[in-house]
Short mmCIF file of C-alpha atoms in Angstrom, two decimals:
data_model
loop_
_atom_site.label_atom_id
_atom_site.label_comp_id
_atom_site.label_asym_id
_atom_site.label_seq_id
_atom_site.Cartn_x
_atom_site.Cartn_y
_atom_site.Cartn_z
CA UNK Q 1 40.28 58.88 113.23
CA UNK Q 2 36.89 58.46 111.60
CA UNK Q 3 37.49 54.75 110.95
CA UNK Q 4 38.62 54.22 114.54
CA UNK Q 5 35.43 55.88 115.84
CA UNK Q 6 33.33 53.63 113.58
CA UNK Q 7 35.04 50.54 114.90
CA UNK Q 8 34.70 51.69 118.51
CA UNK Q 9 30.99 52.52 118.09
CA UNK Q 10 30.34 49.21 116.33
CA UNK Q 11 32.23 47.19 118.92
CA UNK Q 12 30.48 49.00 121.77
CA UNK Q 13 27.06 48.22 120.30
CA UNK Q 14 27.98 44.58 119.64
CA UNK Q 15 29.45 44.19 123.13
CA UNK Q 16 26.36 45.70 124.71
CA UNK Q 17 24.14 43.43 122.66
CA UNK Q 18 26.17 40.38 123.63
CA UNK Q 19 26.03 41.25 127.31
CA UNK Q 20 22.33 41.95 127.22
CA UNK Q 21 21.52 38.79 125.27
CA UNK Q 22 23.60 36.81 127.73
CA UNK Q 23 21.71 38.35 130.62
CA UNK Q 24 18.36 37.40 129.15
CA UNK Q 25 19.17 33.73 128.80
CA UNK Q 26 18.46 31.94 132.03
CA UNK Q 27 20.10 28.68 131.10
CA UNK Q 28 16.95 27.27 129.55
CA UNK Q 29 16.98 26.15 125.95
CA UNK Q 30 14.58 27.96 123.69
CA UNK Q 31 13.32 26.85 120.33
CA UNK Q 32 12.49 29.04 117.37
CA UNK Q 33 8.77 29.60 116.94
CA UNK Q 34 7.31 29.90 113.49
CA UNK Q 35 4.19 31.45 114.93
CA UNK Q 36 5.79 34.73 116.04
CA UNK Q 37 3.03 36.81 114.49
CA UNK Q 38 0.16 34.55 115.44
CA UNK Q 39 -0.04 35.81 119.00
CA UNK Q 40 0.73 39.49 118.54
CA UNK Q 41 -2.49 40.49 120.31
CA UNK Q 42 -1.91 38.21 123.29
CA UNK Q 43 -0.97 39.96 126.55
CA UNK Q 44 2.73 39.57 127.36
CA UNK Q 45 2.11 37.38 130.41
CA UNK Q 46 0.32 34.81 128.24
CA UNK Q 47 2.88 34.67 125.41
CA UNK Q 48 5.05 31.60 124.91
CA UNK Q 49 8.45 31.78 126.61
CA UNK Q 50 10.31 31.84 123.28
CA UNK Q 51 8.46 35.02 122.27
CA UNK Q 52 9.20 36.65 125.61
CA UNK Q 53 12.92 35.89 125.30
CA UNK Q 54 13.01 37.15 121.70
CA UNK Q 55 11.18 40.33 122.68
CA UNK Q 56 13.51 41.00 125.60
CA UNK Q 57 16.57 40.55 123.38
CA UNK Q 58 15.22 42.98 120.79
CA UNK Q 59 14.14 45.52 123.41
CA UNK Q 60 17.41 45.49 125.26
CA UNK Q 61 19.20 46.20 121.99
CA UNK Q 62 16.73 48.96 121.11
CA UNK Q 63 17.38 50.62 124.46
CA UNK Q 64 21.16 50.32 124.16
CA UNK Q 65 21.33 51.47 120.55
CA UNK Q 66 18.83 54.29 121.02
CA UNK Q 67 20.90 55.72 123.86
CA UNK Q 68 24.06 55.83 121.78
CA UNK Q 69 22.20 57.15 118.74
CA UNK Q 70 20.60 59.97 120.70
CA UNK Q 71 23.90 60.94 122.30
CA UNK Q 72 25.76 61.26 118.99
CA UNK Q 73 22.82 62.89 117.18
CA UNK Q 74 22.43 65.48 119.93
CA UNK Q 75 26.16 66.23 119.85
CA UNK Q 76 25.97 66.74 116.09
CA UNK Q 77 22.91 69.01 116.42
CA UNK Q 78 24.53 71.15 119.13
CA UNK Q 79 27.50 71.81 116.87
CA UNK Q 80 25.33 72.37 113.77
CA UNK Q 81 23.08 74.79 115.66
CA UNK Q 82 26.11 76.66 116.94
CA UNK Q 83 27.95 76.85 113.61
CA UNK Q 84 24.93 76.87 111.25
CA UNK Q 85 27.19 75.15 108.71
CA UNK Q 86 27.94 71.54 107.84
CA UNK Q 87 31.43 72.66 106.80
CA UNK Q 88 32.12 73.67 110.40
CA UNK Q 89 30.76 70.65 112.30
CA UNK Q 90 34.02 68.75 111.99
CA UNK Q 91 33.37 65.03 112.08
CA UNK Q 92 30.25 65.19 114.25
CA UNK Q 93 28.01 64.63 111.22
CA UNK Q 94 29.91 61.49 110.20
CA UNK Q 95 29.79 60.15 113.76
CA UNK Q 96 26.05 60.74 113.95
CA UNK Q 97 25.54 58.97 110.60
CA UNK Q 98 27.72 56.03 111.60
CA UNK Q 99 26.02 55.65 114.96
CA UNK Q 100 22.53 55.82 113.45
CA UNK Q 101 23.40 53.29 110.74
CA UNK Q 102 25.31 50.94 113.04
CA UNK Q 103 22.63 51.07 115.72
CA UNK Q 104 19.90 50.39 113.17
CA UNK Q 105 21.84 47.43 111.79
CA UNK Q 106 22.49 45.90 115.20
CA UNK Q 107 18.83 46.27 116.20
CA UNK Q 108 17.67 44.75 112.92
CA UNK Q 109 19.93 41.73 113.50
CA UNK Q 110 18.27 40.95 116.84
CA UNK Q 111 14.85 40.47 115.27
CA UNK Q 112 14.08 36.78 114.89
CA UNK Q 113 11.09 34.75 113.67
CA UNK Q 114 10.07 34.40 117.32
CA UNK Q 115 9.85 38.16 117.86
CA UNK Q 116 6.20 39.20 118.30
CA UNK Q 117 4.78 40.94 115.21
CA UNK Q 118 3.61 44.06 117.07
CA UNK Q 119 7.11 44.59 118.38
CA UNK Q 120 8.69 43.92 114.98
CA UNK Q 121 6.47 46.59 113.43
CA UNK Q 122 7.39 49.32 115.93
CA UNK Q 123 11.08 48.41 116.01
CA UNK Q 124 11.26 48.26 112.20
CA UNK Q 125 9.72 51.73 111.99
CA UNK Q 126 12.36 53.00 114.42
CA UNK Q 127 15.17 51.35 112.44
CA UNK Q 128 13.84 52.72 109.14
CA UNK Q 129 13.60 56.28 110.44
CA UNK Q 130 17.09 55.98 111.94
CA UNK Q 131 18.47 55.14 108.52
CA UNK Q 132 16.45 57.92 106.88
CA UNK Q 133 17.76 60.47 109.38
CA UNK Q 134 21.32 59.25 108.80
CA UNK Q 135 20.84 59.64 105.06
CA UNK Q 136 19.53 63.20 105.44
CA UNK Q 137 22.53 64.13 107.61
CA UNK Q 138 24.96 62.47 105.21
CA UNK Q 139 23.52 64.42 102.28
CA UNK Q 140 23.79 67.60 104.35
CA UNK Q 141 20.09 68.31 103.92
CA UNK Q 142 19.26 70.91 106.52
CA UNK Q 143 15.82 71.46 105.02
CA UNK Q 144 13.54 68.91 106.61
CA UNK Q 145 16.10 67.81 109.21
CA UNK Q 146 13.79 68.85 112.05
CA UNK Q 147 10.88 66.94 110.51
CA UNK Q 148 13.03 63.82 110.00
CA UNK Q 149 14.33 64.13 113.56
CA UNK Q 150 10.80 64.48 114.93
CA UNK Q 151 9.64 61.37 113.04
CA UNK Q 152 12.69 59.45 114.29
CA UNK Q 153 11.94 60.59 117.84
CA UNK Q 154 8.29 59.54 117.53
CA UNK Q 155 9.20 56.09 116.16
CA UNK Q 156 11.89 55.61 118.81
CA UNK Q 157 9.39 56.50 121.52
CA UNK Q 158 6.83 54.09 120.04
CA UNK Q 159 9.41 51.28 119.99
CA UNK Q 160 10.45 52.00 123.57
CA UNK Q 161 6.81 52.17 124.68
CA UNK Q 162 6.12 48.82 123.00
CA UNK Q 163 9.22 47.39 124.69
CA UNK Q 164 7.86 48.47 128.06
CA UNK Q 165 5.13 45.86 127.54
CA UNK Q 166 7.73 43.09 127.30
CA UNK Q 167 10.46 43.97 129.77
CA UNK Q 168 10.32 42.71 133.33
CA UNK Q 169 9.53 45.41 135.86
CA UNK Q 170 11.20 43.88 138.89
#
């Protein structure tokens, strides 16, 4: 059952990414930009179109993955808080780990050379803390789990806040 859940979670994240990427392409051809970091301090409205498209693709995946990650992590934590024992959480710990790792991987894959550097920094921090939290859960390290979760939450919020600068509002 664990393998089936991994496949389902992975396919759901990939499908969501594919749909969202498809939605962001308006039929116009875009070219890779080698100057992705050169304009990281430029307001979003003034950025080249290729950077805007790259940012939207990354942000849509961050939003999708973060939602799934939070859902499975919260489910795991509810069971752990209730049972106070990793031995009694069933497979919720494995599902949380798989979702955190899969989501981090899918987000990382959406980053391209055209992605603005400020966005790459915040999203990479979110991805890194997702993997660190997954590792702590996998090793059944209850000590420091709240601290790791808080850091993950902070980095996720920072990535989502940065994404708000790039996503269309209408």
